CSV table of C-alpha atoms in Angstrom, one decimal:
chain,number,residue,atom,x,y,z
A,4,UNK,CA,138.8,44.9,184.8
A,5,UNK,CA,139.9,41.1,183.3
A,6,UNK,CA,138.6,38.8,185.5
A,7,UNK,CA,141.6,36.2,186.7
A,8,UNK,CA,142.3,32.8,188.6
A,9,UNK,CA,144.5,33.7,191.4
A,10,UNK,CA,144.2,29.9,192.7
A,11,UNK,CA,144.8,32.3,196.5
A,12,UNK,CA,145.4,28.6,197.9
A,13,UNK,CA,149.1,28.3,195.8
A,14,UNK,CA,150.2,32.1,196.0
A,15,UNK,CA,151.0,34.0,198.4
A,16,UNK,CA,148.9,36.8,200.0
A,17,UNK,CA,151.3,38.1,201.8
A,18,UNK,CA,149.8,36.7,205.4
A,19,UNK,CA,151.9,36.8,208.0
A,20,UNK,CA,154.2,38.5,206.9
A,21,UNK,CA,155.4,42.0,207.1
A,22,UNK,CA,158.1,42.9,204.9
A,23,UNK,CA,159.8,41.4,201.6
A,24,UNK,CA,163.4,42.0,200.7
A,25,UNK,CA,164.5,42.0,197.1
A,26,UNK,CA,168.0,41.6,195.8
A,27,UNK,CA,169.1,43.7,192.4
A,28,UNK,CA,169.2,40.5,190.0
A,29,UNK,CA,168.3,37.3,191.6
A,30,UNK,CA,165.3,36.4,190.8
A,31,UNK,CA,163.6,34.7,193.7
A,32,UNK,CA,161.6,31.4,193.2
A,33,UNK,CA,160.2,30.5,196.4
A,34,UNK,CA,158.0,31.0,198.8
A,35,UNK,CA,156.8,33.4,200.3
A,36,UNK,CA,157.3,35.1,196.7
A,37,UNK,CA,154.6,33.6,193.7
A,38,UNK,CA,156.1,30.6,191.9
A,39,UNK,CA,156.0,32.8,188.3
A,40,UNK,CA,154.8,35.4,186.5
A,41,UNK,CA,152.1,33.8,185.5
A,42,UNK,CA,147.9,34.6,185.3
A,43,UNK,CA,145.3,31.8,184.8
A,44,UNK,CA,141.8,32.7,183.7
A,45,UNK,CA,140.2,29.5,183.0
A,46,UNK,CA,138.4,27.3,185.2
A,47,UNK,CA,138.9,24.0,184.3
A,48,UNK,CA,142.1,21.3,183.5
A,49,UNK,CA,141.3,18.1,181.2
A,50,UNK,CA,141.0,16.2,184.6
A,51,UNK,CA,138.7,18.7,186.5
A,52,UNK,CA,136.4,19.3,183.6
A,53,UNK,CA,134.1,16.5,183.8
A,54,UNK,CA,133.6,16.8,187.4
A,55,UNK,CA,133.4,20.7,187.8
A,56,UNK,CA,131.4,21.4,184.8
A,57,UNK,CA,128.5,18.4,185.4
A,58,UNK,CA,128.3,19.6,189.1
A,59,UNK,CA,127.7,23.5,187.4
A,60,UNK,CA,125.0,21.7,185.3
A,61,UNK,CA,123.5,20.2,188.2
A,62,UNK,CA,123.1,23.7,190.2
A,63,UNK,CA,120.3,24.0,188.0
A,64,UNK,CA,116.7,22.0,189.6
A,65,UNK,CA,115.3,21.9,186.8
A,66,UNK,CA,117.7,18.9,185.6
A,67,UNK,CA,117.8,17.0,189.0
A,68,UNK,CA,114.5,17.2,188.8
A,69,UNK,CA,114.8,15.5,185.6
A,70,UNK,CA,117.5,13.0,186.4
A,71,UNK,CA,115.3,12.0,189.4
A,72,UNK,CA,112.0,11.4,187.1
A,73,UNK,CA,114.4,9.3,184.8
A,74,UNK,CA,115.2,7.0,187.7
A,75,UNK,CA,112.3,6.3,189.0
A,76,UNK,CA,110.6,5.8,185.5
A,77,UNK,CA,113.7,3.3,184.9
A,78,UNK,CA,112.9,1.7,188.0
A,79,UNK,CA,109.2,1.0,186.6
A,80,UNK,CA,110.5,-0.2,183.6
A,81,UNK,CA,113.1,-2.6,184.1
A,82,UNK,CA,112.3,-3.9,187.7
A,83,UNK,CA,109.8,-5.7,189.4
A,84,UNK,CA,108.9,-2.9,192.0
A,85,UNK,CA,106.5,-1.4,189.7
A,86,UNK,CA,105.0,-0.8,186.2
A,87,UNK,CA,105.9,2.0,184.4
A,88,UNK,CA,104.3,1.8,180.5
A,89,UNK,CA,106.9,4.6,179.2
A,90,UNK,CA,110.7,4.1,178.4
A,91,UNK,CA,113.1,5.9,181.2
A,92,UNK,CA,115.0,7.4,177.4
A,93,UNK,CA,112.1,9.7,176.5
A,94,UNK,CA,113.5,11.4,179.8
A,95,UNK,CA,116.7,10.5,179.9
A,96,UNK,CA,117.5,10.9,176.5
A,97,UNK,CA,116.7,14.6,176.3
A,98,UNK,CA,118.5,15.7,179.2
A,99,UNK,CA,121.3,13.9,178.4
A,100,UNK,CA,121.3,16.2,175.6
A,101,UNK,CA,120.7,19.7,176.6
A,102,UNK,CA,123.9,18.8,179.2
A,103,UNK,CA,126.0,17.6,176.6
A,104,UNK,CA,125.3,20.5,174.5
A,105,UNK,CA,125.7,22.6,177.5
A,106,UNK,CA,129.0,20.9,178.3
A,107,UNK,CA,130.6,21.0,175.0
A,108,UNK,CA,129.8,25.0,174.8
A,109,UNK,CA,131.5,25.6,178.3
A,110,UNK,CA,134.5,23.4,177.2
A,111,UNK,CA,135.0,25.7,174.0
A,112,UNK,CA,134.8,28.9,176.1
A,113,UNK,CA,137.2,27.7,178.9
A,114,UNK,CA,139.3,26.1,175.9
A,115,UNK,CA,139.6,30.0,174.2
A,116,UNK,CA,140.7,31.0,178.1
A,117,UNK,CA,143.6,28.4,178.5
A,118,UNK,CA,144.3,29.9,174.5
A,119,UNK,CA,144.1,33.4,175.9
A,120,UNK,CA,146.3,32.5,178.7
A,121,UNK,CA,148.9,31.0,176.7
A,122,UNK,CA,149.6,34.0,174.9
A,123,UNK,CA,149.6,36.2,178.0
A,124,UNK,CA,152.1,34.2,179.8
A,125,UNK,CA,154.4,33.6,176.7
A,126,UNK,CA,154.4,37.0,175.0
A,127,UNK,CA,157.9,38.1,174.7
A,128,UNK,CA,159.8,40.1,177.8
A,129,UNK,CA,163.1,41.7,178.3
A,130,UNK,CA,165.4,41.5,181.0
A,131,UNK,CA,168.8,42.2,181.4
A,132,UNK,CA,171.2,39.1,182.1
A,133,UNK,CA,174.8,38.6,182.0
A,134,UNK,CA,176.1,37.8,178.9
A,135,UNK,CA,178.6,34.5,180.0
A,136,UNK,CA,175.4,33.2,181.8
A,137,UNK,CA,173.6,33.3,178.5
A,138,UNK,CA,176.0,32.0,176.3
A,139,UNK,CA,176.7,28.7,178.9
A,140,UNK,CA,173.0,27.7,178.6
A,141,UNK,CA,172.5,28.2,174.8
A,142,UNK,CA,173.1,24.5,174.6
A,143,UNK,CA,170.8,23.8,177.6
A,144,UNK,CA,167.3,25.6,177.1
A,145,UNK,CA,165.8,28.1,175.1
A,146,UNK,CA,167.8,31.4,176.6
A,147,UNK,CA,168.0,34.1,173.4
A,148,UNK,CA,169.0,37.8,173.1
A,149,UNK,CA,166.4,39.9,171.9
A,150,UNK,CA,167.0,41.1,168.6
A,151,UNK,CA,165.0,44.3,169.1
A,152,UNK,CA,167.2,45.8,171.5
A,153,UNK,CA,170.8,46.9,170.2
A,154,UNK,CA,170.6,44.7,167.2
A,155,UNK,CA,170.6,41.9,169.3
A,156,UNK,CA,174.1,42.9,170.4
A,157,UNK,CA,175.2,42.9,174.0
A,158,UNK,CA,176.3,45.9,175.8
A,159,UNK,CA,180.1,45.6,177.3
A,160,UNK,CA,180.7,48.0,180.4
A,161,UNK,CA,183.5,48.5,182.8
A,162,UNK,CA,183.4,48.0,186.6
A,163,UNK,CA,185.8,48.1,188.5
A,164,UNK,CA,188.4,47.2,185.9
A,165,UNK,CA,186.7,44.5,184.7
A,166,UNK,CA,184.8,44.4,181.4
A,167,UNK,CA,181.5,42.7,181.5
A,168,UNK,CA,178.6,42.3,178.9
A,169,UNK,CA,175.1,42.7,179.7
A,170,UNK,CA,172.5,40.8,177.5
A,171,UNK,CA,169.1,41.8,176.7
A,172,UNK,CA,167.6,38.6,176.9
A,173,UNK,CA,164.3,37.7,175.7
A,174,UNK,CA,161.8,35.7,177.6
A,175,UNK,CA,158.5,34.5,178.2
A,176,UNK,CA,156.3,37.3,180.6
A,177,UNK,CA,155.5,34.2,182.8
A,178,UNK,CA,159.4,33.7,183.6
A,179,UNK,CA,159.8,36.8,185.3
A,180,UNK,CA,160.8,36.8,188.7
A,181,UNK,CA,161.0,39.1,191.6
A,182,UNK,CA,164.2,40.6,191.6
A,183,UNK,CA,165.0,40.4,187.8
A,184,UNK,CA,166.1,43.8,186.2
A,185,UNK,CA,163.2,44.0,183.6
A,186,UNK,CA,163.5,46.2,180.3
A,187,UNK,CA,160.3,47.4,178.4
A,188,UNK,CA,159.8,49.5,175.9
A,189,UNK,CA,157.2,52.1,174.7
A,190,UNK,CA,153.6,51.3,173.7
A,191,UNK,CA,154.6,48.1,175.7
A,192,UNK,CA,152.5,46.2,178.6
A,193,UNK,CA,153.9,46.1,182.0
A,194,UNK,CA,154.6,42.6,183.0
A,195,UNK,CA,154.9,42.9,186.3
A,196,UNK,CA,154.8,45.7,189.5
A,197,UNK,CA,158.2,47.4,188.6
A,198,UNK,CA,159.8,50.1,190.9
A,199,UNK,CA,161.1,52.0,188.2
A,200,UNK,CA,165.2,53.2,188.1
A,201,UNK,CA,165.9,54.1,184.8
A,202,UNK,CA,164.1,55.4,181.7
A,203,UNK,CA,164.7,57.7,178.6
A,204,UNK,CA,163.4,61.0,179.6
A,205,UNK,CA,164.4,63.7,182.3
A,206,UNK,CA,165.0,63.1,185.3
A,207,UNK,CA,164.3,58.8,184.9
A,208,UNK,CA,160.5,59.6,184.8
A,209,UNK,CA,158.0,57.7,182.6
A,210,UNK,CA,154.6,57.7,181.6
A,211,UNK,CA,151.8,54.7,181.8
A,212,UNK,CA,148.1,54.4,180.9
A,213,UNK,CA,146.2,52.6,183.7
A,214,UNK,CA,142.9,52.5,181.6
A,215,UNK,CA,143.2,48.5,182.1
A,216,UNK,CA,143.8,49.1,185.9
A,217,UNK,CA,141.6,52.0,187.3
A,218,UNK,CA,139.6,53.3,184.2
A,219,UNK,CA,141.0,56.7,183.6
A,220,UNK,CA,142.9,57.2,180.1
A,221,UNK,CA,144.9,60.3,181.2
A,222,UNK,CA,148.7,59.5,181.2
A,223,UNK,CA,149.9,59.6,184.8
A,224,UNK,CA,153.9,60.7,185.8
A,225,UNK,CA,155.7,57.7,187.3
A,226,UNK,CA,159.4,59.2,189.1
A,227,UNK,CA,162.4,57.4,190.0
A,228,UNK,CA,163.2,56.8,193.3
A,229,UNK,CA,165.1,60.0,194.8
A,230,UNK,CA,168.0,60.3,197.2
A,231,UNK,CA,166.9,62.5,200.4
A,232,UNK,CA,168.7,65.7,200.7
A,233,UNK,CA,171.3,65.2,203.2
A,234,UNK,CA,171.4,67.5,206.3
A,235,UNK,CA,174.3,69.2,205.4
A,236,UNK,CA,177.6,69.3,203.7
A,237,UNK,CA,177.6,67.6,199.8
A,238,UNK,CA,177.1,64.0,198.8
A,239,UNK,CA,178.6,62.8,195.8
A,240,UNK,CA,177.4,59.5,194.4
A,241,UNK,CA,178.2,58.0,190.7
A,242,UNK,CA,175.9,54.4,191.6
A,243,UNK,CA,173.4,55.6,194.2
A,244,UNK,CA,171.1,58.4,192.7
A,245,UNK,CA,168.3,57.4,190.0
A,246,UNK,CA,167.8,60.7,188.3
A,247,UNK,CA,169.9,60.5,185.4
A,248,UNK,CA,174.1,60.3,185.4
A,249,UNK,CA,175.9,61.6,188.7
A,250,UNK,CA,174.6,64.4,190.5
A,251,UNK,CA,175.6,66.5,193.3
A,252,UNK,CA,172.9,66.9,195.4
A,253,UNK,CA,173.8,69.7,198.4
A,254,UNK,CA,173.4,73.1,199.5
A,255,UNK,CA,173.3,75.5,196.4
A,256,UNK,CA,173.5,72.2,193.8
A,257,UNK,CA,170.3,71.4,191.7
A,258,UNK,CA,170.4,67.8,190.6
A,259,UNK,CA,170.9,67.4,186.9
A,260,UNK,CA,167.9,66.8,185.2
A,261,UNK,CA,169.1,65.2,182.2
A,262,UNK,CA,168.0,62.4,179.8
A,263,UNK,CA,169.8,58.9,180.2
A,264,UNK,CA,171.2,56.3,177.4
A,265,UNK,CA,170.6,52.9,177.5
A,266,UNK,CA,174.2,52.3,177.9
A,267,UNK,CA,174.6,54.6,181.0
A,268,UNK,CA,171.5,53.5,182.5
A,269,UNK,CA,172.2,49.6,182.4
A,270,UNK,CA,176.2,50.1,183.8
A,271,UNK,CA,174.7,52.3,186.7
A,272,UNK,CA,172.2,49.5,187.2
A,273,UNK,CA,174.9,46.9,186.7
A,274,UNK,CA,177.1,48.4,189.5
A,275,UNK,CA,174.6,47.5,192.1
A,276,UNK,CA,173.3,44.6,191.5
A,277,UNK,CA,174.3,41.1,190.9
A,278,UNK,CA,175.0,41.6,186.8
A,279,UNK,CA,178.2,43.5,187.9
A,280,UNK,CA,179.3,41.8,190.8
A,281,UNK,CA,178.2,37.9,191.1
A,282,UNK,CA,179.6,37.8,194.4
A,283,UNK,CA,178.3,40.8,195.9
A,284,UNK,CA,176.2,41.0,199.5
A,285,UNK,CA,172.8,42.5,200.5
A,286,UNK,CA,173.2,46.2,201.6
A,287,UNK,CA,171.1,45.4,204.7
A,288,UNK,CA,174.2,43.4,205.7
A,289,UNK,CA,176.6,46.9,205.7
A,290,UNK,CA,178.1,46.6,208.9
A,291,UNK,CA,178.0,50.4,209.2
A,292,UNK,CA,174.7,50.2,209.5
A,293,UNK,CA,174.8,48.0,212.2
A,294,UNK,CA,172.0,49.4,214.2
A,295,UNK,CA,169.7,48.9,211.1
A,296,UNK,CA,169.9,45.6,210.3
A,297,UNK,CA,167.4,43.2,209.9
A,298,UNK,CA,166.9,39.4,210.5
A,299,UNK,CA,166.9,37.7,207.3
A,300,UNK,CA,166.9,34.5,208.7
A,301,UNK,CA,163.4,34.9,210.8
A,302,UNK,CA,162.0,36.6,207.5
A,303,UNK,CA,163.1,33.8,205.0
A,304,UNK,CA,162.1,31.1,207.1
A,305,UNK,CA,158.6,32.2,207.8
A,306,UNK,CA,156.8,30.3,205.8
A,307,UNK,CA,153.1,28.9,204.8
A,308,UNK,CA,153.1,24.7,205.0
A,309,UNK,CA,152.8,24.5,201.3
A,310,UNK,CA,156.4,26.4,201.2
A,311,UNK,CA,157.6,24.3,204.0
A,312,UNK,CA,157.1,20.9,201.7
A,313,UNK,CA,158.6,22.7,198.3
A,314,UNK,CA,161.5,23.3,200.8
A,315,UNK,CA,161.6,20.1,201.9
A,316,UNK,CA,161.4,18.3,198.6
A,317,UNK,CA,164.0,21.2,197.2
A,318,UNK,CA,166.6,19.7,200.0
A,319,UNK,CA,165.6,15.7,199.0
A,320,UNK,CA,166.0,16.0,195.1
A,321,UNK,CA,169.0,18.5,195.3
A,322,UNK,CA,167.3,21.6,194.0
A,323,UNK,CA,169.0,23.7,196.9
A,324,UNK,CA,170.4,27.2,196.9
A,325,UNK,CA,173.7,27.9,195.4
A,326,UNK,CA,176.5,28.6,197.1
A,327,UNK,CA,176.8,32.5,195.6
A,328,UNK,CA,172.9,32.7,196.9
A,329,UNK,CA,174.5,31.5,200.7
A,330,UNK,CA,177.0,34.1,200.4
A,331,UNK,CA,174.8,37.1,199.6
A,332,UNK,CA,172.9,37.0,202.5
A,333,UNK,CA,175.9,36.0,204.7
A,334,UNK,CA,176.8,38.9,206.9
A,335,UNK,CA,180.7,40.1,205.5
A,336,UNK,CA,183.7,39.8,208.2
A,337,UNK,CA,185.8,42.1,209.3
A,338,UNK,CA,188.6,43.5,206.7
A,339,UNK,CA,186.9,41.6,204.0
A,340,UNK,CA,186.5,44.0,201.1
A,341,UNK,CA,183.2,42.8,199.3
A,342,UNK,CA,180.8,44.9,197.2
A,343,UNK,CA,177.3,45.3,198.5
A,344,UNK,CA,173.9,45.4,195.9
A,345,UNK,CA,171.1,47.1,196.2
A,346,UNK,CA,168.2,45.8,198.2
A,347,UNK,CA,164.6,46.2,197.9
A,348,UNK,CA,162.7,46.4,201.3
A,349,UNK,CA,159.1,46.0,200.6
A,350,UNK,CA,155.6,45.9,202.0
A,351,UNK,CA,154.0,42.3,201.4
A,352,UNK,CA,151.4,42.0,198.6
A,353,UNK,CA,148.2,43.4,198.6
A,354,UNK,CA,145.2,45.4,197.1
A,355,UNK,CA,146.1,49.0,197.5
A,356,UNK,CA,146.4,50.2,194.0
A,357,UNK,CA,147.6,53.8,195.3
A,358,UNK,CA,149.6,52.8,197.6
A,359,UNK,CA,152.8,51.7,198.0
A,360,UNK,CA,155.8,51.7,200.9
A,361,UNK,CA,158.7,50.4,200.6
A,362,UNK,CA,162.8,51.9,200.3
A,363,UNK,CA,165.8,51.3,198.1
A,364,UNK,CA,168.6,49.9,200.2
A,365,UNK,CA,171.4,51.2,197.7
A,366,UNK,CA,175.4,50.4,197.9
A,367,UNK,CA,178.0,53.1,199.9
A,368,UNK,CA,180.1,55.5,197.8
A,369,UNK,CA,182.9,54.6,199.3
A,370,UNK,CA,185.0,51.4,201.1
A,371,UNK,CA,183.7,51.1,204.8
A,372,UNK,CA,180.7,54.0,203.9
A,373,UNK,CA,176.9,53.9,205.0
A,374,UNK,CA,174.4,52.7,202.8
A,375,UNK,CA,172.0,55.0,201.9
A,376,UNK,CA,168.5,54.3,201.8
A,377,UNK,CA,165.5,55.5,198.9
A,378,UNK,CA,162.2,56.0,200.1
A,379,UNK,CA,159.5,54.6,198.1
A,380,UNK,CA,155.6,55.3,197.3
A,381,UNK,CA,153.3,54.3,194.8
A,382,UNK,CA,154.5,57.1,192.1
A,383,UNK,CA,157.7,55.1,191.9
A,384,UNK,CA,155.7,51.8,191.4
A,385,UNK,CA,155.1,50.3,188.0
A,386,UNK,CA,151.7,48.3,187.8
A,387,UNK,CA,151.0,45.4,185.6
A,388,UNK,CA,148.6,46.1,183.2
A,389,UNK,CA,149.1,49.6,182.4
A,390,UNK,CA,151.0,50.9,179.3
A,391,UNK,CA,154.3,52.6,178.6
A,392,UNK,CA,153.0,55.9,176.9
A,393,UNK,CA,155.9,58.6,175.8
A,394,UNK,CA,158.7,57.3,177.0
A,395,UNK,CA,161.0,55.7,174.5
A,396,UNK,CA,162.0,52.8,177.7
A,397,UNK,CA,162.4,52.0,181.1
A,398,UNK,CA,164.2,50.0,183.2
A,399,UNK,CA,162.5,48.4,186.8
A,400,UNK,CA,163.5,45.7,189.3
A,401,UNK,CA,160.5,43.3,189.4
A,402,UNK,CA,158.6,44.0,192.9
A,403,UNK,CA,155.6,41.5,193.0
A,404,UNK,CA,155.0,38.8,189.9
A,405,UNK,CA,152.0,36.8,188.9
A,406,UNK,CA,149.9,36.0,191.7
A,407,UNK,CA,151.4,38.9,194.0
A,408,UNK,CA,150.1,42.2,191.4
A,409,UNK,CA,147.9,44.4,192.2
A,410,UNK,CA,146.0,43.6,189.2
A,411,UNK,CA,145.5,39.9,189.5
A,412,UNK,CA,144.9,40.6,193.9
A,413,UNK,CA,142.1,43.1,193.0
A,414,UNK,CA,140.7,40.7,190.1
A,415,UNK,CA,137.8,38.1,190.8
A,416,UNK,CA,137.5,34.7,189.9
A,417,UNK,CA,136.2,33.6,186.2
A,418,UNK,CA,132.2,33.6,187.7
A,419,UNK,CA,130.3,30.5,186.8
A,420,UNK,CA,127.5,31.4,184.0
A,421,UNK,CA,124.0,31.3,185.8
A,422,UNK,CA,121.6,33.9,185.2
A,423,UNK,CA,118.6,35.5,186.6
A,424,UNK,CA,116.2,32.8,184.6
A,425,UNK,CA,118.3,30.2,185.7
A,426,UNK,CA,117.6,31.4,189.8
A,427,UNK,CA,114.1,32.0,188.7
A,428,UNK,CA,113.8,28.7,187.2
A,429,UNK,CA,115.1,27.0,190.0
A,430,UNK,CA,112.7,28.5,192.3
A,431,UNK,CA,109.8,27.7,190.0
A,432,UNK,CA,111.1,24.0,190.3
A,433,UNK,CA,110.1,23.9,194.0
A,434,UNK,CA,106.7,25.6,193.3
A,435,UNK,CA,106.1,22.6,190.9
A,436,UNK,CA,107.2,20.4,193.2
A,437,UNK,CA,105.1,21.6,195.8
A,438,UNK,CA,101.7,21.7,194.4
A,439,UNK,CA,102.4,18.3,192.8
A,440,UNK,CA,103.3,16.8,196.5
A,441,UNK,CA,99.6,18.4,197.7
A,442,UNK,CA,97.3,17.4,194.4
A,443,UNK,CA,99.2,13.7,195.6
A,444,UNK,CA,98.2,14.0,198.7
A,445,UNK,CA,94.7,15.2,198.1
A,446,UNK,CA,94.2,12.9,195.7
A,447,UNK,CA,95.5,10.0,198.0
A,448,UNK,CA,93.4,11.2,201.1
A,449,UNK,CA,90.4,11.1,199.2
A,450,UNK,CA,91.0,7.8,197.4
A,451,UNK,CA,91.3,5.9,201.0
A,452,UNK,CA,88.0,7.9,202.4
């Protein structure tokens, strides 16, 4: 497994908190979710270099035992205090040049890590975005369509009487967010834990490699999050299922088991989510589920005192929330016809690569209806780092990004080179040391007798 920077101090962990809730297309930026997408495997910055990488050299005895010689032999040599017949340099000088030489190979190392990085936090992504959004910042930044995907051509759907056009846009892996509707194709990397809700083969299952994760090179079946069977009567749903196309799912009905186009998958997507309806609200907020609600005010505003200050300077340099994001988590009033998007309820970050608990919180089939909710476990769950194998794509809401995977949590940091000779070395220091401090003394006890 690749070794990786979390920097724990600037993401979060999770701590203190005990679930995480996930809107269908708004990508969330702050705390307590991790700042980007983003992995960092080098040590060093071209300010904390210098500092960090003479205080590795100096771990090693051997050259403060050096530096200390030097010293004193300079003190003999250019003082009064005492004589000293040989230049401080022929010490100095030497050890001035091992570390140097030692410096300038850890520099190139680190500086092929920051390379490395670069091209793991830049390689081109998909996700899906509305097409108006797109074409307003075209001027503004570097926002593109992906011309691998549809030509490059954006995909116009219906809802509700309205036609809209969905983008595949293309951008870096480090610019996902949790909460964006990620698109990735076969043979491709993961970019981020994904709970998967469409795909190209029956049923909206996929296949990944985890050989990068866990070892094992044997494909391994990820599903898409499944309705329960209701208790009785029939439920028929045209947004809510994840199995491919509508489905009854009932006494004496078999849900259909087949394949689902691009075009299908991303309206059904679209229809719960914020793509298709900018100002739709959390499910959680259903009134008919009144005795399920939760406090999203308690849950946002737990925070650590890092995210406390970004919130704080957010509110002084005007970088606050919109008004749509105020109005999705506003509870609807009475009468008010509003469409509600699905909401993912999950457990905070952590190291548990086979496991996973969490549940779909997905829109009602009908004006004034109940949500319905989607259990989830870790065979719905994307990872990072494993491959798309046999499945042509698929299509996940991003769950945990950059600092918050499984992969980078159960990573270490980039250990500091120092090897058995070096501890060996460093110990053979002090026996030097030692029996030079008793042939002094020996010597010194005899010379006064």
């Amino acid at each position: 497994m690749s070794s990786f920077k979390t920097n724990r101090p600037n993401a979060s962990t999770g701590a203190g908190e005990r679930q995480r809730y996930i809107d269908f297309g708004h990508p969330e930026h702050h705390p307590p979710f991790a700042k980007d997408n983003s992995v960092k495997t080098s040590r060093y910055s071209i300010f904390s270099f210098l500092p960090l990488a003479i205080r590795e050299q100096f771990r090693r005895n051997g050259n403060i035992y050096f530096v200390v010689i030097g010293f004193i032999m300079f003190l003999g040599y250019y003082t009064p205090l005492f004589n000293s017949a040989v230049s401080p340099w022929t010490t100095l000088g030497p050890l001035a040049l091992v570390v140097s030489v030692s410096l300038a190979q850890e520099g190139y190392t680190d500086l092929r890590r920051h390379r490395s990085d670069k091209l793991t936090n830049n390689h081109a992504c998909i996700i899906l975005s509305r097409a108006d959004d797109l074409d307003e910042s075209t001027g503004k930044g570097d926002r593109k369509r992906d011309p691998r995907i549809n030509n490059g051509n954006d995909l116009n759907i219906r809802l509700n009487g309205e036609q809209i056009s969905i983008a595949f846009e293309s951008v870096a892996r480090m610019s996902i967010h949790a909460g964006h509707i990620v698109f990735v194709r076969n043979r491709e990397m993961i970019p981020a834990d994904l709970v998967l809700l469409a795909s190209s083969n029956d049923s909206g299952a996929a296949y990944v490699e985890t050989s990068s994760i866990d070892g094992e090179t044997n494909l391994k079946l990820r599903n898409s999050p499944q309705l329960p069977a209701p208790s009785g009567g029939r439920l028929l749903s045209s947004t809510c299922l994840f199995n491919g196309g509508s489905a009854l799912v009932g006494f004496g009905d078999e849900s259909q088991q087949e394949s689902e186009s691009i075009k299908h998958a991303v309206k059904r997507i679209a229809d719960m989510s914020l793509l298709g309806h900018r100002d739709g609200v959390c499910a959680l907020l259903n009134p008919a589920n009144e005795n399920e609600l939760p406090d999203l005010e308690s849950t946002a505003s737990r925070r650590s005192p890092k995210g406390t200050f970004e919130s704080i300077w957010r509110n002084i340099f005007g970088e606050k929330d919109s008004g749509e994001d105020n109005h999705r988590r506003v509870p609807p009033e009475e009468g008010v016809d509003v469409h509600y998007i699905a909401t993912l309820t999950s457990e905070p970050p952590n190291t548990h690569v086979n496991n996973f608990n969490g549940k779909l919180t997905l829109p009602p089939n009908f004006p004034g209806g109940r949500c319905q909710h989607a259990p989830l476990n870790a065979e719905n769950l994307l990872l990072r780092g494993a491959v798309l194998r046999n499945t042509e794509w698929v299509i996940g809401v991003a769950c945990f990004t950059g600092a918050d995977t499984k992969l980078v949590m159960n990573s270490v940091a980039t250990p500091s080179k120092f090897s058995q000779l070096d501890i060996l070395i460093n110990k053979t220091v002090f026996l030097v040391l030692f029996i030079m401090i008793v042939c002094v003394c020996s010597l010194g006890g005899r010379a006064v007798t």
